[in-house]
Amino acid sequence: MRAHTRLAIGAIGVLTAAGLLTGCGNAGSSGTEAPEQGASGAGCAPVAGDQLVVLTDDKKLQNSDNILPAINAKVAGPQLVAALDKVSAALDTPKLIGLNKAVDVDRKTSKVAAEEFAAANNLTQGLEKGPGGAIVVGAGNFSESQTVAELYRITLTAAGYQVKVQQIGNRELYEPALEKGEIQVVPEYAATLAEFFNTKANGKGAAPVSSPELEKTVAALKASGEKAGIAFGAPSAAQDQNAFAVTKAFADKYGVNTLSELAAKCSGSATVLAGPPECPQRPLCQAGLVKVYDFKAGSFSSLDAAGPQTKNALKTGNASVGLVLSSDGALATS
């Protein structure tokens, strides 16, 4: 789908496009094995199907990784922020899935996908003109970031700025550039960036500051950003974070729509959980499912990090439930 490693399976749940997935072996290297926690009961055998659906995280295992604009504080005037907030107001997770499908599945460019979305959602209407001037919107090295950056370009241009989008790379590269004013705006993820600042200031073992509650995460993020000369626009409803998917056929057969229902109905020997090799030990992956939901799979299939191997295992009936990213274009319903 995209080359970002924002997959929240680490101890603090959030190092990605800008950070590296901490590994316990190579993806796909371990095969299928029994998890440490014993599973009793029959469980739910995999059910093949083409359509994937995400199970609702009803007990809020995952942190709030909502997309929001990060802005160099020196240029964060009201008209510029308002233009960026127009994008946030239009974006939710289903629409983000649609944008990712347009680029990653339908093979449109990020620029074309963004322009079509902007026209359909009237993003340029009613924007007040700002003072103008050159604005560089930075983007990470994965398509979702590039598409949202193009949306920012469209609204900022409508507000009277001279805008270009520049792909920078990972967070370790673009965050310092944002601080220095070499770029002025970049799409970001609330929990991920909050933990990036946290570990940068306090070390890798720092207690997490992000939370499943968006307001708490954004408050921690703004406090860290202020020290770095970075301001933020409004967070969107769109999230790109860990999620657990099943096929629609599986959900229909077993009557599961939430992770609580999965735990209650499908803990047992026939259930196969698929994910990256690190998943069994990670608090936002299998270990979190056990702790928060008391979900116990019968076996674990060591594949990739929310990638094609895991999605294929679900679709072909080799996994009951698998780790995905909540905004994956493969989750689109049409």
mmCIF file of C-alpha atoms in Angstrom, residues 153-274:
data_model
loop_
_atom_site.group_PDB
_atom_site.id
_atom_site.type_symbol
_atom_site.label_atom_id
_atom_site.label_comp_id
_atom_site.label_asym_id
_atom_site.label_seq_id
_atom_site.Cartn_x
_atom_site.Cartn_y
_atom_site.Cartn_z
ATOM 1 C CA ARG A 153 -1.825 22.849 -1.601
ATOM 2 C CA ILE A 154 -5.264 23.274 -3.122
ATOM 3 C CA THR A 155 -6.821 25.142 -0.188
ATOM 4 C CA LEU A 156 -3.746 27.278 0.483
ATOM 5 C CA THR A 157 -3.604 28.273 -3.181
ATOM 6 C CA ALA A 158 -7.274 29.279 -3.006
ATOM 7 C CA ALA A 159 -6.388 31.428 0.019
ATOM 8 C CA GLY A 160 -3.837 33.359 -2.022
ATOM 9 C CA TYR A 161 -0.535 31.611 -1.227
ATOM 10 C CA GLN A 162 2.052 30.439 -3.748
ATOM 11 C CA VAL A 163 2.322 26.771 -2.886
ATOM 12 C CA LYS A 164 4.419 23.813 -3.895
ATOM 13 C CA VAL A 165 4.493 20.283 -2.487
ATOM 14 C CA GLN A 166 7.867 18.751 -1.758
ATOM 15 C CA GLN A 167 8.368 15.125 -0.794
ATOM 16 C CA ILE A 168 10.883 15.117 2.044
ATOM 17 C CA GLY A 169 11.118 11.547 3.312
ATOM 18 C CA ASN A 170 10.648 10.338 6.859
ATOM 19 C CA ARG A 171 9.866 12.287 10.011
ATOM 20 C CA GLU A 172 13.482 12.491 11.100
ATOM 21 C CA LEU A 173 14.076 14.560 7.975
ATOM 22 C CA TYR A 174 10.958 16.683 7.658
ATOM 23 C CA GLU A 175 10.387 17.579 11.311
ATOM 24 C CA PRO A 176 13.690 19.509 11.627
ATOM 25 C CA ALA A 177 12.952 21.152 8.272
ATOM 26 C CA LEU A 178 9.594 22.274 9.642
ATOM 27 C CA GLU A 179 11.221 23.687 12.786
ATOM 28 C CA LYS A 180 13.745 25.633 10.695
ATOM 29 C CA GLY A 181 11.111 26.975 8.320
ATOM 30 C CA GLU A 182 12.595 25.183 5.306
ATOM 31 C CA ILE A 183 9.084 23.815 4.865
ATOM 32 C CA GLN A 184 6.062 25.546 6.328
ATOM 33 C CA VAL A 185 3.370 22.853 6.539
ATOM 34 C CA VAL A 186 3.240 19.054 6.694
ATOM 35 C CA PRO A 187 0.425 16.533 7.262
ATOM 36 C CA GLU A 188 0.911 14.772 10.579
ATOM 37 C CA TYR A 189 -0.592 12.163 12.884
ATOM 38 C CA ALA A 190 -1.480 13.289 16.386
ATOM 39 C CA ALA A 191 -0.384 10.331 18.531
ATOM 40 C CA THR A 192 2.610 9.475 16.385
ATOM 41 C CA LEU A 193 4.038 12.980 16.454
ATOM 42 C CA ALA A 194 3.291 13.396 20.165
ATOM 43 C CA GLU A 195 5.385 10.300 20.883
ATOM 44 C CA PHE A 196 8.071 11.410 18.439
ATOM 45 C CA PHE A 197 8.524 14.623 20.425
ATOM 46 C CA ASN A 198 8.232 12.704 23.700
ATOM 47 C CA THR A 199 10.969 10.194 22.946
ATOM 48 C CA LYS A 200 13.131 12.860 21.320
ATOM 49 C CA ALA A 201 13.041 14.860 24.556
ATOM 50 C CA ASN A 202 12.880 12.090 27.145
ATOM 51 C CA GLY A 203 14.403 8.995 25.573
ATOM 52 C CA LYS A 204 12.964 5.805 24.106
ATOM 53 C CA GLY A 205 11.765 4.580 27.479
ATOM 54 C CA ALA A 206 9.654 7.664 28.187
ATOM 55 C CA ALA A 207 6.138 7.101 29.483
ATOM 56 C CA PRO A 208 3.611 7.602 26.654
ATOM 57 C CA VAL A 209 1.884 10.973 26.385
ATOM 58 C CA SER A 210 -0.602 9.983 23.675
ATOM 59 C CA SER A 211 -3.991 8.567 24.516
ATOM 60 C CA PRO A 212 -7.102 7.068 22.933
ATOM 61 C CA GLU A 213 -8.690 10.408 23.865
ATOM 62 C CA LEU A 214 -7.972 12.892 21.085
ATOM 63 C CA GLU A 215 -8.128 15.993 23.289
ATOM 64 C CA LYS A 216 -5.442 14.644 25.631
ATOM 65 C CA THR A 217 -3.214 13.635 22.738
ATOM 66 C CA VAL A 218 -3.548 17.014 21.018
ATOM 67 C CA ALA A 219 -2.889 18.862 24.285
ATOM 68 C CA ALA A 220 0.369 16.936 24.759
ATOM 69 C CA LEU A 221 1.249 17.506 21.106
ATOM 70 C CA LYS A 222 0.669 21.264 21.274
ATOM 71 C CA ALA A 223 2.779 21.573 24.424
ATOM 72 C CA SER A 224 5.711 19.848 22.717
ATOM 73 C CA GLY A 225 5.170 21.681 19.445
ATOM 74 C CA GLU A 226 5.235 25.075 21.131
ATOM 75 C CA LYS A 227 8.773 24.390 22.348
ATOM 76 C CA ALA A 228 9.810 23.497 18.805
ATOM 77 C CA GLY A 229 8.129 26.486 17.129
ATOM 78 C CA ILE A 230 5.434 24.307 15.569
ATOM 79 C CA ALA A 231 1.711 25.089 15.651
ATOM 80 C CA PHE A 232 -1.188 22.862 14.647
ATOM 81 C CA GLY A 233 -4.459 23.189 12.842
ATOM 82 C CA ALA A 234 -7.604 21.340 13.790
ATOM 83 C CA PRO A 235 -7.407 17.537 13.832
ATOM 84 C CA SER A 236 -9.539 15.750 11.267
ATOM 85 C CA ALA A 237 -11.818 12.835 12.036
ATOM 86 C CA ALA A 238 -9.615 10.726 9.730
ATOM 87 C CA GLN A 239 -7.380 8.244 11.505
ATOM 88 C CA ASP A 240 -4.579 6.048 10.214
ATOM 89 C CA GLN A 241 -3.745 3.634 12.977
ATOM 90 C CA ASN A 242 -3.626 -0.055 13.819
ATOM 91 C CA ALA A 243 -6.876 -1.900 13.218
ATOM 92 C CA PHE A 244 -7.960 -5.512 13.109
ATOM 93 C CA ALA A 245 -9.826 -6.745 10.063
ATOM 94 C CA VAL A 246 -11.798 -9.820 9.097
ATOM 95 C CA THR A 247 -13.556 -10.705 5.876
ATOM 96 C CA LYS A 248 -17.160 -9.579 5.588
ATOM 97 C CA ALA A 249 -18.057 -13.239 5.179
ATOM 98 C CA PHE A 250 -16.373 -13.989 8.527
ATOM 99 C CA ALA A 251 -18.171 -11.101 10.249
ATOM 100 C CA ASP A 252 -21.523 -12.240 8.854
ATOM 101 C CA LYS A 253 -20.998 -15.915 9.714
ATOM 102 C CA TYR A 254 -19.957 -15.351 13.313
ATOM 103 C CA GLY A 255 -21.879 -12.152 14.025
ATOM 104 C CA VAL A 256 -18.873 -10.028 14.990
ATOM 105 C CA ASN A 257 -18.565 -6.290 14.389
ATOM 106 C CA THR A 258 -16.461 -5.218 17.372
ATOM 107 C CA LEU A 259 -13.325 -6.483 19.057
ATOM 108 C CA SER A 260 -15.369 -7.242 22.174
ATOM 109 C CA GLU A 261 -17.614 -9.504 20.104
ATOM 110 C CA LEU A 262 -14.567 -11.148 18.536
ATOM 111 C CA ALA A 263 -13.145 -11.889 21.975
ATOM 112 C CA ALA A 264 -16.445 -13.209 23.332
ATOM 113 C CA LYS A 265 -17.323 -15.395 20.356
ATOM 114 C CA CYS A 266 -14.016 -16.324 18.757
ATOM 115 C CA SER A 267 -11.429 -16.893 21.468
ATOM 116 C CA GLY A 268 -10.414 -20.482 20.882
ATOM 117 C CA SER A 269 -8.358 -23.026 19.000
ATOM 118 C CA ALA A 270 -9.695 -22.485 15.462
ATOM 119 C CA THR A 271 -8.997 -18.749 15.424
ATOM 120 C CA VAL A 272 -5.883 -17.627 13.541
ATOM 121 C CA LEU A 273 -4.494 -14.132 14.154
ATOM 122 C CA ALA A 274 -2.178 -12.761 11.443
#
